[in-house]
Amino acid sequence: VQLQASGGGLVQPGGSLRLSCAASGFTLDDYYIGWFRQAPGKEREGVSCIDNSDGSTYYAESVKGRFIVSNDNEKNTVYLQMNSLKPEDTAVYYCAVEWVKYSSPLQALDVMSREYTMWGQGTLVTVSS
């Protein structure tokens, strides 16, 4: 079971990036994928979550209206489209999986933030001019 986040890079303020979270060893169809980020000197925070069983989503206020999470179950991949990027979006971005069904993606994201341990290397997003 493995998740691989990729797609980060350097982008100017106002620009866009699309991150990918590719799963191997299991299929995403019935589970939650959460996106997290950790900026230098700050704690990891959850930014978005998608329930791959029904497509429902959650966004943190800081990214709502700018980020879009989506899935491609045929490719076993979840994407995070990041638009109108700001310098404060600079962080290492991680994805995580939650197997248990909860009442909402927000609840699943909260569980992942407290209990998920299989954090990979993440992908670095730098927003700077």
PDB file of C-alpha atoms in Angstrom, residues 3-10 17 19-20 34-48 63 67 80 82 85-96 118-127:
ATOM      1  CA  LEU A   3       0.652   6.790  -1.995  1.00  0.00           C
ATOM      2  CA  GLN A   4       2.929   8.975  -4.072  1.00  0.00           C
ATOM      3  CA  ALA A   5       2.398  12.725  -4.226  1.00  0.00           C
ATOM      4  CA  SER A   6       3.920  14.576  -7.158  1.00  0.00           C
ATOM      5  CA  GLY A   7       3.563  17.673  -9.307  1.00  0.00           C
ATOM      6  CA  GLY A   8       5.034  20.338  -7.090  1.00  0.00           C
ATOM      7  CA  GLY A   9       7.348  23.074  -8.268  1.00  0.00           C
ATOM      8  CA  LEU A  10       8.048  26.779  -8.368  1.00  0.00           C
ATOM      9  CA  LEU A  17      -0.245  23.793 -10.343  1.00  0.00           C
ATOM     10  CA  LEU A  19      -0.698  17.844  -7.800  1.00  0.00           C
ATOM     11  CA  SER A  20      -1.221  14.116  -8.199  1.00  0.00           C
ATOM     12  CA  GLY A  34      -6.853  13.808   2.109  1.00  0.00           C
ATOM     13  CA  TRP A  35      -4.450  16.527   1.063  1.00  0.00           C
ATOM     14  CA  PHE A  36      -2.263  18.102   3.725  1.00  0.00           C
ATOM     15  CA  ARG A  37       0.484  20.677   3.701  1.00  0.00           C
ATOM     16  CA  GLN A  38       3.255  21.731   6.022  1.00  0.00           C
ATOM     17  CA  ALA A  39       4.961  25.071   5.701  1.00  0.00           C
ATOM     18  CA  PRO A  40       8.378  25.699   7.263  1.00  0.00           C
ATOM     19  CA  GLY A  41       8.058  26.134  11.000  1.00  0.00           C
ATOM     20  CA  LYS A  42       4.361  25.307  11.009  1.00  0.00           C
ATOM     21  CA  GLU A  43       2.269  22.290  11.831  1.00  0.00           C
ATOM     22  CA  ARG A  44       0.800  20.088   9.139  1.00  0.00           C
ATOM     23  CA  GLU A  45      -2.692  21.203   8.157  1.00  0.00           C
ATOM     24  CA  GLY A  46      -5.437  19.518   6.192  1.00  0.00           C
ATOM     25  CA  VAL A  47      -6.507  21.429   3.107  1.00  0.00           C
ATOM     26  CA  SER A  48      -8.882  19.137   1.247  1.00  0.00           C
ATOM     27  CA  VAL A  63      -8.116  27.258  -0.088  1.00  0.00           C
ATOM     28  CA  PHE A  67      -8.280  24.543  -5.017  1.00  0.00           C
ATOM     29  CA  LEU A  80      -5.403  18.710  -6.404  1.00  0.00           C
ATOM     30  CA  MET A  82      -4.381  24.680  -7.235  1.00  0.00           C
ATOM     31  CA  LEU A  85      -1.690  30.519  -5.765  1.00  0.00           C
ATOM     32  CA  LYS A  86      -0.381  32.765  -3.015  1.00  0.00           C
ATOM     33  CA  PRO A  87       3.000  32.878  -1.293  1.00  0.00           C
ATOM     34  CA  GLU A  88       1.317  31.514   1.845  1.00  0.00           C
ATOM     35  CA  ASP A  89       0.485  28.336  -0.094  1.00  0.00           C
ATOM     36  CA  THR A  90       4.194  27.510  -0.078  1.00  0.00           C
ATOM     37  CA  ALA A  91       4.587  24.159   1.682  1.00  0.00           C
ATOM     38  CA  VAL A  92       5.322  20.500   1.270  1.00  0.00           C
ATOM     39  CA  TYR A  93       2.081  18.834   0.213  1.00  0.00           C
ATOM     40  CA  TYR A  94       1.191  15.304   1.260  1.00  0.00           C
ATOM     41  CA  CYS A  95      -1.676  12.948   0.556  1.00  0.00           C
ATOM     42  CA  ALA A  96      -3.097  10.374   2.911  1.00  0.00           C
ATOM     43  CA  MET A 118       2.455   6.636   6.602  1.00  0.00           C
ATOM     44  CA  TRP A 119       3.471  10.089   5.444  1.00  0.00           C
ATOM     45  CA  GLY A 120       5.658   9.973   2.381  1.00  0.00           C
ATOM     46  CA  GLN A 121       8.133  12.595   1.209  1.00  0.00           C
ATOM     47  CA  GLY A 122       5.439  14.847  -0.177  1.00  0.00           C
ATOM     48  CA  THR A 123       5.911  17.319  -2.986  1.00  0.00           C
ATOM     49  CA  LEU A 124       7.222  20.847  -2.522  1.00  0.00           C
ATOM     50  CA  VAL A 125       5.199  23.785  -3.785  1.00  0.00           C
ATOM     51  CA  THR A 126       6.934  27.146  -3.798  1.00  0.00           C
ATOM     52  CA  VAL A 127       4.968  30.260  -4.690  1.00  0.00           C
TER      53      VAL A 127
END
